[in-house]
Short mmCIF file of C-alpha atoms in Angstrom, two decimals:
data_model
loop_
_atom_site.label_atom_id
_atom_site.label_comp_id
_atom_site.label_asym_id
_atom_site.label_seq_id
_atom_site.Cartn_x
_atom_site.Cartn_y
_atom_site.Cartn_z
CA UNK A 86 30.74 103.69 -51.63
CA UNK A 87 33.70 101.41 -50.97
CA UNK A 88 33.22 101.72 -47.21
CA UNK A 89 29.52 100.91 -47.60
CA UNK A 90 30.40 97.78 -49.58
CA UNK A 91 32.91 96.71 -46.94
CA UNK A 92 30.36 97.17 -44.14
CA UNK A 93 27.90 95.01 -46.10
CA UNK A 94 30.59 92.35 -46.51
CA UNK A 95 31.30 92.40 -42.78
CA UNK A 96 27.62 91.82 -42.03
CA UNK A 97 27.66 88.87 -44.43
CA UNK A 98 30.73 87.45 -42.69
CA UNK A 99 29.06 87.77 -39.29
CA UNK A 100 25.85 86.10 -40.50
CA UNK A 101 27.39 83.28 -42.56
CA UNK A 102 30.55 82.52 -40.60
CA UNK A 103 29.54 83.52 -37.10
CA UNK A 104 32.66 85.67 -36.75
CA UNK A 105 32.06 88.95 -34.94
CA UNK A 106 34.07 91.39 -37.05
CA UNK A 107 33.67 94.17 -34.50
CA UNK A 108 35.88 92.22 -32.12
CA UNK A 109 38.82 92.35 -34.54
CA UNK A 110 40.85 95.31 -35.72
CA UNK A 111 39.38 96.52 -39.02
CA UNK A 112 42.76 96.57 -40.77
CA UNK A 113 43.19 92.90 -39.90
CA UNK A 114 39.80 92.00 -41.44
CA UNK A 115 40.59 94.02 -44.56
CA UNK A 116 44.01 92.41 -45.06
CA UNK A 117 42.59 88.89 -44.85
CA UNK A 118 39.62 89.69 -47.09
CA UNK A 119 41.79 91.42 -49.70
CA UNK A 120 44.08 88.38 -49.78
CA UNK A 121 41.11 86.13 -50.61
CA UNK A 122 39.86 88.67 -53.17
CA UNK A 123 43.19 88.60 -55.01
CA UNK A 124 43.17 84.79 -55.03
CA UNK A 125 39.61 84.62 -56.37
CA UNK A 126 40.09 87.45 -58.86
CA UNK A 127 37.51 89.75 -57.30
CA UNK A 128 38.31 93.47 -57.43
CA UNK A 129 35.38 94.92 -55.48
CA UNK A 130 33.97 94.11 -52.06
CA UNK A 131 30.49 93.67 -53.52
CA UNK A 132 31.82 91.08 -55.99
CA UNK A 133 33.46 89.10 -53.21
CA UNK A 134 30.33 89.45 -51.08
CA UNK A 135 28.29 87.81 -53.87
CA UNK A 136 30.87 85.03 -54.12
CA UNK A 137 30.77 84.00 -50.49
CA UNK A 138 26.97 84.15 -50.49
CA UNK A 139 26.91 81.48 -53.19
CA UNK A 140 30.10 79.45 -52.63
CA UNK A 141 30.33 77.33 -49.45
CA UNK A 142 33.92 76.32 -50.17
CA UNK A 143 34.97 79.97 -50.29
CA UNK A 144 33.14 80.55 -47.02
CA UNK A 145 35.37 77.97 -45.35
CA UNK A 146 38.51 79.36 -47.01
CA UNK A 147 37.66 82.83 -45.73
CA UNK A 148 36.92 81.47 -42.26
CA UNK A 149 40.33 79.83 -42.24
CA UNK A 150 41.98 83.04 -43.45
CA UNK A 151 40.36 85.07 -40.68
CA UNK A 152 41.15 82.62 -37.88
CA UNK A 153 44.49 81.23 -39.05
CA UNK A 154 47.25 80.69 -36.48
CA UNK A 155 50.88 79.83 -37.23
CA UNK A 156 52.24 77.66 -34.47
CA UNK A 157 54.50 74.74 -33.59
CA UNK A 158 55.31 72.52 -30.64
CA UNK A 159 57.03 74.32 -27.76
CA UNK A 160 56.43 77.72 -29.36
CA UNK A 161 58.06 80.28 -27.03
CA UNK A 162 60.11 77.58 -25.31
CA UNK A 163 60.90 79.70 -22.25
CA UNK A 164 57.21 79.81 -21.32
CA UNK A 165 56.83 76.04 -21.45
CA UNK A 166 60.10 75.47 -19.60
CA UNK A 167 58.81 77.64 -16.75
CA UNK A 168 55.46 75.85 -16.73
CA UNK A 169 57.25 72.51 -16.63
CA UNK A 170 59.74 73.36 -13.90
CA UNK A 171 57.80 75.72 -11.62
CA UNK A 172 54.04 75.50 -12.14
CA UNK A 173 52.85 72.02 -13.04
CA UNK A 174 54.80 70.18 -10.30
CA UNK A 175 53.23 72.43 -7.64
CA UNK A 176 49.71 71.87 -8.92
CA UNK A 177 50.24 68.12 -9.06
CA UNK A 178 51.69 67.97 -5.55
CA UNK A 179 48.86 69.97 -4.02
CA UNK A 180 45.91 68.53 -5.97
CA UNK A 181 46.91 65.32 -7.71
CA UNK A 182 45.04 66.46 -10.81
CA UNK A 183 44.92 69.29 -13.35
CA UNK A 184 42.35 71.00 -15.55
CA UNK A 185 43.69 73.24 -18.32
CA UNK A 186 42.13 75.25 -21.14
CA UNK A 187 44.07 75.93 -24.33
CA UNK A 188 41.90 78.73 -25.78
CA UNK A 189 42.45 79.35 -29.48
CA UNK A 190 44.37 76.11 -29.90
CA UNK A 191 44.52 76.30 -33.73
CA UNK A 192 45.85 72.99 -35.10
CA UNK A 193 46.67 71.51 -31.70
CA UNK A 194 50.38 72.04 -31.16
CA UNK A 195 49.88 73.93 -27.89
CA UNK A 196 47.60 71.44 -26.07
CA UNK A 197 49.71 68.51 -27.25
CA UNK A 198 52.81 70.30 -25.95
CA UNK A 199 51.11 70.60 -22.58
CA UNK A 200 50.15 66.91 -22.68
CA UNK A 201 53.74 65.99 -23.57
CA UNK A 202 55.10 67.96 -20.60
CA UNK A 203 52.54 66.51 -18.21
CA UNK A 204 53.21 62.97 -19.38
CA UNK A 205 56.94 63.37 -18.79
CA UNK A 206 56.32 64.81 -15.31
CA UNK A 207 53.77 62.19 -14.24
CA UNK A 208 54.98 59.02 -15.97
CA UNK A 209 56.05 57.62 -12.58
CA UNK A 210 52.73 58.65 -11.06
CA UNK A 211 50.01 57.43 -13.45
CA UNK A 212 47.18 58.15 -10.98
CA UNK A 213 47.34 61.89 -11.69
CA UNK A 214 44.14 62.99 -13.46
CA UNK A 215 44.65 65.49 -16.28
CA UNK A 216 42.17 67.06 -18.70
CA UNK A 217 43.17 69.60 -21.33
CA UNK A 218 40.25 71.42 -22.95
CA UNK A 219 41.40 72.67 -26.36
CA UNK A 220 39.12 74.97 -28.33
CA UNK A 221 39.08 77.02 -31.48
CA UNK A 222 36.53 78.62 -33.79
CA UNK A 223 38.04 77.11 -36.95
CA UNK A 224 36.52 73.69 -37.72
CA UNK A 225 39.23 72.74 -40.21
CA UNK A 226 41.98 73.56 -37.70
CA UNK A 227 40.22 71.44 -35.10
CA UNK A 228 39.93 68.56 -37.54
CA UNK A 229 43.68 68.62 -38.07
CA UNK A 230 44.25 68.91 -34.33
CA UNK A 231 42.16 65.81 -33.63
CA UNK A 232 44.07 63.88 -36.29
CA UNK A 233 47.32 64.93 -34.64
CA UNK A 234 49.53 64.53 -37.71
CA UNK A 235 52.30 67.09 -38.28
CA UNK A 236 55.26 67.68 -40.55
CA UNK A 237 58.80 67.59 -39.21
CA UNK A 238 59.11 71.38 -39.16
CA UNK A 239 56.38 71.60 -36.51
CA UNK A 240 58.51 69.41 -34.24
CA UNK A 241 61.78 71.32 -34.62
CA UNK A 242 61.74 72.54 -30.99
CA UNK A 243 61.52 68.98 -29.64
CA UNK A 244 64.54 66.77 -29.00
CA UNK A 245 64.96 63.30 -30.47
CA UNK A 246 63.85 61.54 -27.28
CA UNK A 247 60.63 63.56 -27.13
CA UNK A 248 59.84 62.82 -30.76
CA UNK A 249 60.53 59.11 -30.29
CA UNK A 250 58.45 58.82 -27.09
CA UNK A 251 55.44 60.81 -28.20
CA UNK A 252 55.12 60.46 -31.99
CA UNK A 253 54.86 57.73 -34.60
CA UNK A 254 56.47 58.43 -37.96
CA UNK A 255 54.05 57.81 -40.83
CA UNK A 256 54.82 56.30 -44.21
CA UNK A 257 54.83 59.72 -45.88
CA UNK A 258 57.39 61.15 -43.45
CA UNK A 259 55.00 62.95 -41.12
CA UNK A 260 54.56 62.42 -37.38
CA UNK A 261 51.40 61.36 -35.56
CA UNK A 262 50.80 62.11 -31.89
CA UNK A 263 50.65 58.88 -29.89
CA UNK A 264 47.44 57.85 -28.07
CA UNK A 265 48.81 58.54 -24.57
CA UNK A 266 48.85 62.27 -25.42
CA UNK A 267 45.65 62.32 -27.46
CA UNK A 268 43.63 60.87 -24.60
CA UNK A 269 44.50 63.84 -22.38
CA UNK A 270 43.03 66.43 -24.79
CA UNK A 271 39.37 67.22 -25.46
CA UNK A 272 38.95 69.29 -28.63
CA UNK A 273 35.78 71.30 -29.27
CA UNK A 274 34.61 74.31 -31.22
CA UNK A 275 34.22 77.43 -29.11
CA UNK A 276 33.86 81.11 -29.87
CA UNK A 277 35.84 83.31 -27.49
CA UNK A 278 33.42 86.10 -28.38
CA UNK A 279 30.55 84.17 -26.75
CA UNK A 280 31.37 85.54 -23.31
CA UNK A 281 31.21 82.07 -21.78
CA UNK A 282 34.16 79.86 -20.79
CA UNK A 283 34.34 76.33 -22.14
CA UNK A 284 34.29 75.05 -18.53
CA UNK A 285 35.11 76.12 -14.96
CA UNK A 286 37.38 75.11 -12.08
CA UNK A 287 40.44 75.47 -14.28
CA UNK A 288 43.98 75.43 -12.92
CA UNK A 289 45.36 77.19 -16.00
CA UNK A 290 44.11 79.03 -19.08
CA UNK A 291 46.43 79.67 -22.00
CA UNK A 292 45.27 82.21 -24.56
CA UNK A 293 48.40 83.11 -26.48
CA UNK A 294 48.88 85.00 -29.72
CA UNK A 295 45.12 85.21 -30.20
CA UNK A 296 44.12 88.57 -28.75
CA UNK A 297 46.55 90.50 -30.94
CA UNK A 298 43.71 90.54 -33.48
CA UNK A 299 41.09 91.79 -30.99
CA UNK A 300 40.03 95.27 -30.02
CA UNK A 301 41.13 96.56 -26.61
CA UNK A 302 37.59 96.22 -25.30
CA UNK A 303 37.41 92.59 -26.40
CA UNK A 304 40.78 91.80 -24.80
CA UNK A 305 39.47 93.14 -21.51
CA UNK A 306 36.23 91.17 -21.86
CA UNK A 307 38.26 87.99 -22.32
CA UNK A 308 40.31 88.64 -19.19
CA UNK A 309 37.07 89.19 -17.28
CA UNK A 310 35.55 86.01 -18.73
CA UNK A 311 38.59 83.90 -17.83
CA UNK A 312 38.74 85.14 -14.22
CA UNK A 313 35.73 83.26 -12.72
CA UNK A 314 36.60 80.15 -14.74
CA UNK A 315 39.90 79.81 -12.86
CA UNK A 316 40.31 78.31 -9.41
CA UNK A 317 41.80 80.51 -6.70
CA UNK A 318 45.40 81.37 -7.68
CA UNK A 319 44.83 79.72 -11.08
CA UNK A 320 47.18 80.70 -13.89
CA UNK A 321 46.44 82.87 -16.93
CA UNK A 322 49.11 82.65 -19.65
CA UNK A 323 49.16 85.32 -22.37
CA UNK A 324 51.21 85.61 -25.55
CA UNK A 325 54.68 87.15 -25.38
CA UNK A 326 53.59 90.21 -27.40
CA UNK A 327 50.37 90.77 -25.46
CA UNK A 328 49.82 92.74 -22.29
CA UNK A 329 47.45 93.07 -19.35
CA UNK A 330 45.34 96.21 -19.58
CA UNK A 331 45.08 98.53 -16.59
CA UNK A 332 41.32 98.09 -16.75
CA UNK A 333 41.58 94.42 -15.74
CA UNK A 334 44.93 94.20 -13.96
CA UNK A 335 43.18 94.30 -10.56
CA UNK A 336 41.85 90.80 -11.36
CA UNK A 337 45.30 89.19 -11.61
CA UNK A 338 48.66 89.19 -9.87
CA UNK A 339 51.86 88.95 -11.91
CA UNK A 340 53.61 85.59 -11.60
CA UNK A 341 56.25 86.13 -14.27
CA UNK A 342 55.77 89.33 -16.26
CA UNK A 343 58.55 88.49 -18.73
CA UNK A 344 56.76 85.30 -19.78
CA UNK A 345 53.32 86.95 -19.43
CA UNK A 346 52.04 84.57 -16.75
CA UNK A 347 49.54 85.82 -14.16
CA UNK A 348 47.56 84.32 -11.29
CA UNK A 349 43.95 84.91 -10.35
CA UNK A 350 43.63 87.41 -7.54
#
């Protein structure tokens, strides 16, 4: 009976929220749902199912709970240091432009980190064309990302010069991303389960700390979807705790396995 109620709830989630539950580990879905049930005082799946059918605000709260990402600027600093020192300069020298996709960008810290790095590399060469496509399923996260306002804790991996150059301190003690970074980033809603990339001819795709919630089949489908969206020898950056499955490893060559960076084969 309980399992039947949970399956009904999952179908409601898929219909109302557009989130394909089958692409996530079931334990992950249950943990997030049970957390919202405790908060709303619902003890049974059928009770919570009735709630989200009638309460749009709870629909959004559940969507946020299922798609939430905890992040900050320069998260996994070693990865960004390698991108800054070894990868971006080579792309700029050979092409004079860059196209990057931050897939599952959450509240924007990752794409703005990329913009910050690129700005520092190219500030003496303003003719370099850069576009960072930043996508997520969560509308509220994207709204915050577009606003570009963060608390000081989110900036703890940045030095004082970086904060001063790229942020404006607000009256309430928060920090807003300056326009020269915002103009590099194009935010949009995108479902990684759609099977379609946000765009093509990309020099780099970052999809980090997102697929840990996906089934193995869905992880492989993502790697297959990213492959044709990349230019020849384009870079695919995974999360530090994620790995390349044997089923798709023939599509990519390792660039730095410690930092989980691969290139299109």
